[in-house]
Amino acid sequence: MAKKLMKGCEAIGEAAIKAGCKLFFGYPITPQNEIPEYMAHRLPQVGGTFVQAESEVAASNMIYGAAGSGERVFTSSSSPGISLMQEGISYIAGSELPVVIVNIMRAGPGLGGILPSQSDYFQATKGGGHGDYRLLVLAPWSVQEAADLMQDAFDLADYYRNPVMVLGDGLIGQMMEPVEFKAERTPCKPLPPKAWVATGCSGDRPTNIINSLFLDPEVLERHNQKLKAKYDLMVRDEVRCASYGTDRPYEVLVVAYGTVARVCSTALDDLREDGVGAALFRPITLFPFPYAELRAAAENARAVLVVELSTGQMIEDVRLALEGSRPIHFLGRQGGMLISPEAVSERVSAISAGLPEEVRHG
Amino acid sequence: MAETVVFARPQALAPVPTHYCPGCTHGVIHRLVAEVVDELGLAHRTVGIAPVGCSVLAYNYFSTDFQEAAHGRAPAVATGVKRARPDLIVFAYQGDGDLASIGMAEIVHCANRGEKITVVFVNNAIYGMTGGQMAPTTLPGQVTTTCPLGRDVSQVGYPIRVAELLATLRTPAFVARAAVHTPLHAVTAKEMLRRAFRYQAEGTCFSLVEVLSTCPTNWGMPPVEATEWVEKNMVPYYPLGVFKTPDGLDRAPRPAPATEG
């Protein structure tokens, strides 16, 4: 299929439809309103259903109900709305339902602002809602990758019976880029039949019950361990990451995800012209985090620079990956302020020239 | 002589004992729902939505597929199921804390969207499972563990009449209130439930039947006294009847007694 110029939010919506998703439940919040608007317009054209929920709390429970019926379903929101969805997300993880959740992050905490941010990394990767669960988190850096990951997200959700989050920021949602959808797409995982759905029982099988209530502690512990085994499989099989400039010698390894990694890649090109050796490591899955891959890439560097639109969240996973083997520096902006390629270049040059201090967190 | 079965467990009711307290009428209401589902021939395509509260384990007591909802969210979960599979019969079973307190937004908007689902709303004027706290439906002056001196309407307002509140919405619906504290009342309650499920099966409208129920344990009285308490205290504040029908021929609710509160 020919390339088409699309806004990130629209590409995400179209990708969901291409992945066979006919159901959307959501609530308006800036900066992702183009997703529900696109779905409201497009879903009736393909025989699907769009429902504007009364709140994000309700939306997250509507996708629970729809997923329990075995149909592909997704919702989208932005940071404060995702906070409200944590109830449903926890129940969905506990009940092992496949849903896709898009978070187009804006700056917080509280009502915060409406401009791009990466300050929901902890919430996305370390839990967010109550209980011992994980989301599989995908972080695109371009509109094309957002469209591709969105389609994979449905396959991963179905395969693992687990919520998958596509974590973008206001930039990915709002910018326009060429997107190409493949005419024939092969699912990225095998898709087992959904024998567990609650869609009526004729008496030929025990009733199917979608549930996360286990009052017997031994039974709940077994359930927790079953979930853990699933997350372990994700860690083993689903890590995705990308590197840029690692094929040439480098002194500084820059670590960034999402659109910030795009900014950093521009900086790398400038640095290369100035003769400063730097490379970029970009996690694409934030859970599972590419610990081993990052550790290997950092072995060739003298120091590591983490760049985030937050006061430092992913840096904690970078620390876990490196286990003190390299000095780690941090460059961050907050509140919806962006990081320029020049700021990245300047910091990398300073580190390369022997900037003494590491920035400590936590 | 050939035997004739005159009474049997409904197919839609699972052959298991329930955990409900002696004198609680959840069991009666479960049975009436199951009888209606059976008699309308809907069991094979019925999905129940269980609440959080005393009836949290309802999914064990029906032989239909079920989804367990978060506290108050059964109407949202039911919306998700019904929109995903409009061919299914979806009913939410909720108590008064679940529906009228934490889930008020979900029920109002579900009714207002006209979701083609059925809600069985069990009102016993108290939080049962958590040990007898004040509910939005607790009667004026009624003693609970969180209003130990009795519900003070000057501080916490009056009990919410859910059926009347939902009947004010413009969207077509079937909204009724029934009781099960006597056999005659139970027969009427079953008819209300039958109408509610039939409206859904025909794709007509949202339907809700509020059913007044007992809580001898947390009301602190024997079962027989509890059924009398329903008649004496609940029915006057929560009048029985049909409050809204989809054809627009709403029965005017009986005026509340002048002595209320």
XYZ file of C-alpha atoms in Angstrom:
623
model
C 0.000 0.000 0.000
C 1.126 3.537 -0.773
C 2.472 5.777 1.926
C 0.013 8.246 3.378
C 0.699 11.366 5.415
C -0.964 10.831 8.793
C -1.023 12.365 12.235
C 0.300 9.974 14.899
C -3.069 9.739 16.627
C -4.819 8.884 13.365
C -2.185 6.314 12.424
C -2.679 4.654 15.792
C -6.436 4.496 15.224
C -6.100 3.140 11.698
C -3.532 0.590 12.847
C -6.028 -0.726 15.402
C -8.645 -1.185 12.686
C -6.077 -2.906 10.457
C -5.388 -5.235 13.386
C -9.048 -6.238 13.460
C -10.116 -4.085 16.393
C -13.758 -3.040 16.016
C -14.340 -1.644 19.501
C -13.202 1.555 21.176
C -14.256 2.964 24.548
C -12.711 6.232 25.690
C -13.053 9.645 27.223
C -11.778 12.950 25.797
C -8.494 14.343 27.094
C -5.829 16.485 25.441
C -3.462 15.684 23.685
C -4.982 12.491 22.284
C -8.495 13.562 21.265
C -7.752 12.780 17.629
C -7.739 9.060 18.513
C -11.342 8.856 19.825
C -12.417 11.307 17.119
C -10.843 9.131 14.442
C -12.453 5.994 15.899
C -15.868 7.684 16.158
C -15.620 8.484 12.458
C -14.006 5.262 11.221
C -15.476 2.435 13.309
C -19.049 2.743 11.986
C -17.588 2.488 8.456
C -16.125 -0.941 9.239
C -19.063 -2.272 11.270
C -17.453 -1.448 14.595
C -18.646 0.354 17.692
C -17.411 3.530 19.337
C -18.635 4.458 22.803
C -17.738 7.700 24.541
C -17.608 6.618 28.168
C -18.701 8.822 31.077
C -15.184 8.685 32.532
C -11.847 6.963 32.142
C -12.832 4.756 35.081
C -15.847 3.560 33.127
C -13.855 3.258 29.884
C -11.318 0.949 31.520
C -14.143 -1.244 32.817
C -15.899 -1.247 29.436
C -12.771 -2.581 27.727
C -12.636 -5.226 30.481
C -16.160 -6.345 29.574
C -15.519 -6.283 25.835
C -12.226 -8.174 26.158
C -13.955 -10.796 28.309
C -16.216 -11.386 25.322
C -13.162 -12.225 23.223
C -13.272 -9.242 20.883
C -10.252 -7.046 20.172
C -10.655 -3.725 21.965
C -8.606 -0.689 22.840
C -8.758 2.610 24.633
C -6.560 5.653 24.619
C -5.983 8.475 27.030
C -3.362 10.791 28.415
C -1.642 10.795 31.775
C -4.375 11.979 34.220
C -6.871 9.783 32.399
C -4.515 6.807 32.536
C -4.319 7.315 36.308
C -8.107 6.961 36.440
C -7.909 3.787 34.344
C -5.592 2.030 36.769
C -8.541 0.311 38.456
C -9.630 -1.353 35.245
C -6.057 -2.091 34.185
C -5.328 -3.941 37.427
C -8.521 -6.017 37.064
C -7.716 -6.693 33.399
C -4.210 -7.912 34.317
C -5.597 -9.978 37.211
C -8.301 -11.511 35.031
C -5.812 -12.091 32.187
C -7.664 -10.205 29.488
C -6.103 -8.935 26.258
C -6.558 -5.200 25.759
C -4.469 -2.431 24.241
C -4.122 0.898 26.037
C -2.541 3.941 24.428
C -1.049 6.606 26.688
C -0.124 9.818 24.895
C 1.782 11.254 27.840
C 1.468 14.848 29.005
C 3.312 16.552 31.821
C 2.240 16.038 35.434
C 1.808 15.509 38.314
C -1.838 16.332 38.955
C -3.510 18.236 36.186
C -0.012 19.243 35.059
C 0.006 20.568 31.515
C -0.979 19.394 28.062
C 2.478 19.377 26.463
C 4.639 16.298 25.801
C 6.324 14.458 28.629
C 7.736 11.062 29.549
C 6.856 11.264 33.213
C 4.587 8.195 33.278
C 7.454 5.705 32.801
C 7.209 4.469 36.379
C 3.432 4.150 36.166
C 3.625 2.219 32.889
C 6.485 -0.124 33.709
C 6.360 -0.606 37.467
C 2.674 -1.274 38.023
C 0.481 1.808 38.178
C -2.505 0.040 39.671
C -2.539 -2.195 42.748
C -1.199 -5.719 42.829
C 1.637 -7.767 41.443
C 1.287 -7.326 37.676
C 3.061 -5.997 34.603
C 2.034 -4.364 31.376
C 3.940 -5.069 28.216
C 4.992 -1.531 27.226
C 5.894 -0.474 23.683
C 7.449 2.940 22.990
C 7.424 4.122 19.341
C 9.733 6.876 18.069
C 7.972 7.632 14.777
C 4.458 7.651 13.409
C 5.295 4.608 11.268
C 6.601 2.728 14.275
C 3.530 3.741 16.291
C 1.359 2.178 13.585
C 3.490 -0.982 13.470
C 3.698 -1.413 17.245
C -0.023 -0.752 17.593
C -0.772 -3.752 15.380
C 1.762 -5.925 17.183
C 0.232 -4.822 20.493
C -3.025 -6.646 19.721
C -1.159 -9.857 18.860
C 0.971 -9.639 22.005
C -2.101 -8.928 24.153
C -3.952 -11.927 22.716
C -0.931 -14.221 22.953
C -0.154 -13.399 26.594
C -3.735 -12.567 27.674
C -2.298 -9.405 29.180
C -2.821 -5.675 28.764
C -0.317 -4.044 26.408
C 0.407 -0.324 26.588
C 1.621 1.781 23.688
C 3.424 4.625 25.405
C 3.893 7.736 23.343
C 4.085 11.417 24.078
C 2.278 14.461 22.755
C 4.815 14.725 19.928
C 4.120 11.270 18.522
C 0.385 11.917 18.750
C 0.438 15.283 17.037
C 3.171 15.116 14.384
C 2.454 14.108 10.801
C 4.660 11.629 8.952
C 4.295 9.227 6.038
C 2.843 5.872 7.088
C 2.557 2.666 5.153
C 0.244 -0.191 6.091
C 1.098 -3.575 4.654
C -1.634 -5.080 2.485
C -1.059 -8.489 4.041
C 0.129 -8.588 7.602
C 1.209 -11.703 9.492
C 0.525 -11.597 13.252
C 3.736 -11.256 15.268
C 2.633 -14.087 17.593
C 0.580 -17.246 17.097
C -3.002 -16.548 18.109
C -4.552 -19.370 20.126
C -8.359 -19.748 20.077
C -10.041 -17.924 22.961
C -11.719 -20.817 24.752
C -11.984 -18.793 27.952
C -14.458 -16.126 26.785
C -17.696 -15.468 28.698
C -20.181 -15.503 25.823
C -22.850 -17.886 27.038
C -22.727 -21.505 28.100
C -24.909 -24.235 26.605
C -23.964 -26.737 29.281
C -21.370 -28.480 27.111
C -18.526 -27.035 29.200
C -18.129 -25.599 32.697
C -19.150 -21.945 32.860
C -16.445 -19.449 31.918
C -15.909 -16.826 34.606
C -13.799 -13.715 34.030
C -12.519 -12.940 37.485
C -9.613 -11.725 39.590
C -11.055 -12.689 43.001
C -9.231 -15.524 44.773
C -10.145 -15.575 48.456
C -8.021 -18.644 49.215
C -4.457 -17.350 49.704
C -2.918 -20.546 48.346
C -4.967 -20.252 45.175
C -4.153 -16.548 44.814
C -0.450 -17.262 45.303
C -0.590 -19.841 42.524
C -2.351 -17.262 40.347
C 0.349 -14.666 41.172
C 3.040 -17.192 40.246
C 1.258 -18.053 37.018
C 1.230 -14.361 36.110
C 4.909 -14.081 37.043
C 5.754 -17.008 34.759
C 4.007 -15.141 31.953
C 6.007 -11.972 32.626
C 9.183 -14.101 32.647
C 8.282 -15.346 29.170
C 7.887 -11.739 28.021
C 11.330 -10.961 29.456
C 12.779 -13.927 27.598
C 11.002 -13.473 24.261
C 9.733 -9.941 23.766
C 12.633 -7.566 24.391
C 12.952 -5.057 21.575
C 15.574 -2.352 21.231
C 17.551 -0.502 18.590
C 21.062 0.971 18.384
C 22.466 3.752 16.225
C 26.121 4.430 15.582
C 27.288 1.429 17.602
C 29.079 0.078 14.537
C 31.770 2.746 14.961
C 33.896 3.536 18.034
C 32.088 5.622 20.628
C 32.970 7.108 23.977
C 29.483 8.094 25.132
C 26.381 5.935 24.867
C 23.162 7.946 24.867
C 20.076 6.092 26.153
C 16.639 7.448 25.276
C 13.228 6.167 24.174
C 10.340 7.485 22.081
C 10.563 10.860 20.385
C 13.432 11.912 22.649
C 15.523 9.226 20.958
C 14.720 10.909 17.626
C 16.114 14.177 18.979
C 19.200 12.340 20.239
C 19.792 10.683 16.857
C 19.910 14.150 15.261
C 22.451 15.181 17.885
C 24.572 12.106 17.078
C 24.833 13.125 13.450
C 26.014 16.610 14.499
C 28.507 15.146 16.978
C 29.903 12.802 14.370
C 30.651 15.819 12.171
C 32.469 17.398 15.116
C 34.501 14.232 15.637
C 32.924 13.237 18.963
C 32.258 9.510 19.229
C 28.770 8.835 20.517
C 26.126 6.189 19.914
C 22.451 5.812 20.778
C 20.691 2.937 22.506
C 16.911 2.963 22.293
C 14.660 0.598 24.269
C 11.502 -0.124 22.249
C 9.974 -2.360 24.922
C 10.126 -0.566 28.274
C 8.793 -3.686 29.936
C 10.505 -6.006 29.341
C 13.488 -3.624 29.541
C 16.519 -4.563 27.415
C 18.921 -4.895 30.370
C 21.395 -7.322 28.770
C 21.448 -5.523 25.418
C 22.070 -2.176 27.083
C 24.806 -3.619 29.256
C 26.535 -5.025 26.160
C 26.269 -1.722 24.276
C 27.630 0.218 27.265
C 30.711 -1.987 27.466
C 32.146 -0.148 24.465
C 31.512 3.273 25.998
C 33.351 5.226 28.667
C 30.166 6.824 30.017
C 26.419 6.726 29.550
C 23.996 9.649 29.184
C 20.293 9.094 29.858
C 17.981 11.633 28.223
C 14.337 11.829 29.288
C 11.411 14.236 29.416
C 11.152 13.699 33.170
C 13.296 14.254 36.235
C 14.729 10.773 35.729
C 12.653 7.591 35.635
C 14.078 5.228 33.025
C 17.500 6.058 34.476
C 16.698 3.641 37.318
C 16.460 0.759 34.839
C 19.663 1.941 33.173
C 21.349 1.748 36.595
C 20.031 -1.783 37.078
C 21.352 -2.719 33.646
C 24.832 -1.302 34.193
C 25.238 -2.300 37.845
C 27.759 0.491 38.431
C 29.968 -0.557 35.537
C 29.862 2.876 33.864
C 29.281 6.422 35.086
C 25.730 7.508 34.272
C 24.823 11.113 33.442
C 21.355 12.568 33.056
C 19.792 15.211 30.857
C 16.121 15.922 31.359
C 13.452 18.524 30.765
C 10.088 18.626 32.441
C 6.721 20.323 32.385
C 6.291 20.032 28.620
C 9.636 21.631 27.784
C 11.509 19.801 25.053
C 15.138 18.797 24.647
C 16.955 20.190 21.624
C 19.606 18.303 19.640
C 21.999 21.111 20.619
C 21.439 20.464 24.325
C 22.176 16.772 23.808
C 25.294 17.531 21.734
C 26.554 19.977 24.316
C 26.147 17.480 27.160
C 27.725 14.618 25.200
C 30.687 16.854 24.279
C 31.126 17.847 27.918
C 31.045 14.214 29.044
C 33.476 13.314 26.284
C 35.790 16.101 27.482
C 35.672 14.677 30.995
C 32.699 16.201 32.823
C 33.419 15.038 36.332
C 30.098 14.647 38.026
C 27.489 11.977 37.586
C 23.977 13.035 38.405
C 22.699 10.909 41.224
C 19.091 9.936 41.608
C 17.153 8.060 44.240
C -48.692 -43.690 38.876
C -46.491 -41.339 36.862
C -44.657 -38.742 38.874
C -45.097 -35.108 37.976
C -42.370 -32.618 38.792
C -43.999 -29.604 40.392
C -40.892 -27.940 41.771
C -37.275 -28.134 40.689
C -34.111 -26.118 40.725
C -33.957 -23.817 37.687
C -31.350 -24.895 35.146
C -29.759 -21.427 35.266
C -29.116 -21.825 38.987
C -25.992 -23.820 39.887
C -26.549 -26.882 42.111
C -24.540 -25.464 45.020
C -25.336 -24.000 48.433
C -24.847 -20.243 48.800
C -22.930 -18.402 51.519
C -25.786 -16.008 52.249
C -26.874 -15.477 55.861
C -30.103 -17.038 57.147
C -32.989 -14.733 56.312
C -31.152 -12.858 53.566
C -33.250 -12.733 50.392
C -30.366 -12.760 47.873
C -31.079 -16.474 47.415
C -34.725 -15.810 46.545
C -33.738 -13.085 44.086
C -31.103 -15.341 42.473
C -33.767 -17.985 42.026
C -36.270 -15.600 40.475
C -33.646 -14.365 38.002
C -32.736 -17.957 37.110
C -36.394 -18.938 36.644
C -36.986 -16.013 34.315
C -33.843 -16.720 32.293
C -34.918 -20.362 31.961
C -38.527 -19.610 31.103
C -37.529 -17.121 28.406
C -35.056 -19.697 27.001
C -32.078 -17.347 27.327
C -29.642 -19.257 29.548
C -27.294 -20.415 26.753
C -26.599 -16.841 25.674
C -26.746 -15.083 29.029
C -23.713 -13.457 30.658
C -24.005 -12.185 34.209
C -21.954 -9.385 35.719
C -21.241 -9.865 39.420
C -20.676 -6.895 41.737
C -18.528 -6.278 44.793
C -20.550 -6.803 47.941
C -22.410 -9.743 49.465
C -23.275 -11.079 46.010
C -19.652 -10.928 44.811
C -19.717 -14.711 44.426
C -22.902 -14.704 42.316
C -20.806 -16.200 39.515
C -20.694 -19.409 41.526
C -24.454 -19.558 41.973
C -25.633 -19.281 38.372
C -24.866 -21.807 35.651
C -24.313 -19.034 33.108
C -21.038 -17.436 32.054
C -20.038 -14.507 34.237
C -17.693 -11.552 34.529
C -16.746 -10.185 37.929
C -16.734 -6.387 37.954
C -14.845 -3.895 40.094
C -16.913 -2.168 42.800
C -19.703 -0.192 41.169
C -18.550 -0.808 37.599
C -20.914 -3.616 36.606
C -22.899 -1.332 34.246
C -19.640 -0.327 32.486
C -18.528 -3.965 32.184
C -22.018 -4.901 30.959
C -21.770 -2.106 28.386
C -18.486 -3.557 27.136
C -19.962 -7.050 26.811
C -23.197 -5.919 25.165
C -21.445 -3.616 22.680
C -18.970 -6.366 21.817
C -21.691 -9.015 21.480
C -25.170 -7.505 21.036
C -26.583 -11.028 20.580
C -25.874 -11.873 24.231
C -28.274 -11.323 27.136
C -26.339 -9.353 29.728
C -27.475 -8.756 33.276
C -25.705 -6.920 36.079
C -26.500 -7.950 39.649
C -25.661 -5.152 42.092
C -26.227 -4.133 45.682
C -27.033 -0.647 46.946
C -23.522 0.371 48.029
C -22.165 -0.894 44.725
C -24.773 0.732 42.492
C -26.001 3.792 44.388
C -22.737 4.973 45.938
C -19.474 4.130 44.182
C -21.195 3.138 40.951
C -23.684 6.001 40.618
C -21.992 7.488 37.562
C -21.847 4.131 35.785
C -25.519 3.253 36.355
C -26.847 6.690 35.409
C -24.861 6.837 32.174
C -25.550 3.216 31.292
C -29.276 3.882 31.664
C -28.991 7.176 29.826
C -27.177 5.570 26.877
C -30.026 3.092 26.802
C -27.714 0.083 26.921
C -29.827 -2.986 26.173
C -28.953 -4.722 29.406
C -30.848 -5.689 32.562
C -29.827 -4.558 36.036
C -31.020 -6.405 39.114
C -30.533 -3.867 41.880
C -30.773 -5.370 45.366
C -31.473 -2.714 47.997
C -31.155 -3.741 51.641
C -30.376 -0.260 52.982
C -26.930 -1.194 54.326
C -23.419 -2.407 53.413
C -23.600 -6.119 54.192
C -20.259 -7.701 53.302
C -18.119 -5.073 54.999
C -20.088 -5.394 58.222
C -23.070 -3.054 58.298
C -21.967 0.453 57.361
C -24.271 3.243 56.188
C -25.366 3.017 52.554
C -26.820 5.763 50.335
C -30.084 3.871 50.860
C -29.928 3.638 54.685
C -33.210 5.002 56.065
C -33.396 8.207 58.160
C -32.645 7.339 61.755
C -31.485 3.808 60.881
C -28.523 2.729 63.001
C -25.419 1.350 61.245
C -21.778 1.012 62.302
C -20.883 4.319 60.604
C -23.988 6.163 61.782
C -24.184 4.687 65.292
C -26.688 7.329 66.391
C -28.874 6.737 63.356
C -28.719 8.324 59.907
C -28.740 12.079 60.434
C -30.208 13.551 57.268
C -28.941 17.015 58.197
C -25.387 15.693 57.843
C -25.563 12.989 55.175
C -28.768 13.732 53.302
C -31.717 11.493 52.546
C -31.615 7.967 51.174
C -31.476 7.891 47.369
C -34.481 6.460 45.555
C -32.681 4.902 42.598
C -35.708 3.759 40.606
C -37.301 7.203 40.791
C -33.999 8.901 39.955
C -33.400 6.769 36.846
C -37.030 7.163 35.777
C -36.403 10.893 35.263
C -34.080 10.191 32.325
C -35.542 10.897 28.898
C -34.089 7.734 27.303
C -36.675 4.921 27.038
C -36.289 2.306 29.769
C -38.128 -0.121 31.977
C -37.638 0.793 35.639
C -39.500 -0.889 38.474
C -39.251 -1.608 42.176
C -40.307 -4.876 43.756
C -39.866 -6.800 47.003
C -39.574 -10.449 47.976
C -40.385 -10.437 51.689
C -43.664 -12.324 51.134
C -44.538 -14.966 48.530
C -47.012 -12.618 46.879
C -44.382 -9.910 46.587
C -41.963 -12.468 45.144
C -44.474 -13.418 42.446
C -44.791 -9.744 41.481
C -41.007 -9.342 41.562
C -40.666 -12.233 39.131
C -43.108 -10.592 36.748
C -41.048 -7.372 36.883
C -37.873 -9.355 36.168
C -39.593 -11.187 33.327
C -40.598 -7.890 31.737
C -37.064 -6.546 32.229
C -35.391 -9.532 30.519
C -38.030 -9.606 27.796
C -37.405 -5.970 26.946
C -33.715 -6.797 26.592
C -34.330 -9.946 24.547
C -36.506 -7.902 22.197
C -33.791 -5.238 21.964
C -36.195 -2.618 23.272
C -34.438 -0.776 26.065
C -32.391 -0.640 29.237
C -34.165 -2.303 32.147
C -33.666 -2.154 35.902
C -35.592 -3.839 38.678
C -34.839 -2.611 42.179
C -35.612 -5.355 44.678
C -35.970 -4.548 48.377
C -34.039 -7.094 50.390
C -33.239 -7.991 53.982
C -30.065 -8.015 56.057
C -30.952 -9.660 59.379
C -27.265 -9.946 60.314
C -26.416 -6.285 60.010
C -29.853 -4.968 60.867
C -29.444 -6.952 64.107
C -32.757 -8.808 64.088
C -34.094 -12.298 63.443
C -35.162 -13.160 59.861
C -38.906 -12.955 60.507
C -38.510 -9.529 62.091
C -36.395 -8.474 59.135
C -39.138 -9.268 56.645
C -41.555 -7.263 58.813
C -39.001 -4.419 58.861
C -39.052 -4.330 55.066
C -42.829 -3.973 55.065
C -42.945 -1.444 57.895
C -39.921 0.747 57.122
C -38.666 0.196 53.592
C -41.843 -0.087 51.517
C -43.197 3.276 52.776
C -39.993 5.070 51.740
C -39.350 2.934 48.654
C -42.793 2.492 47.043
C -43.243 -0.600 44.893
C -44.335 -0.407 41.283
C -43.333 0.413 37.724
C -41.761 3.842 37.366
C -40.998 3.924 33.679
C -41.834 1.884 30.626
C -40.303 2.209 27.172
C -43.587 3.095 25.496
C -43.652 6.311 27.484
C -46.763 5.379 29.435
C -45.027 5.994 32.724
C -46.954 5.075 35.811
C -46.786 8.043 38.097
C -44.883 6.939 41.194
C -46.869 6.991 44.374
C -46.109 10.160 46.334
C -43.746 9.541 49.211
C -45.434 9.481 52.610
C -45.533 12.832 54.366
C -43.869 11.354 57.422
C -40.558 10.613 55.714
C -37.405 11.711 57.453
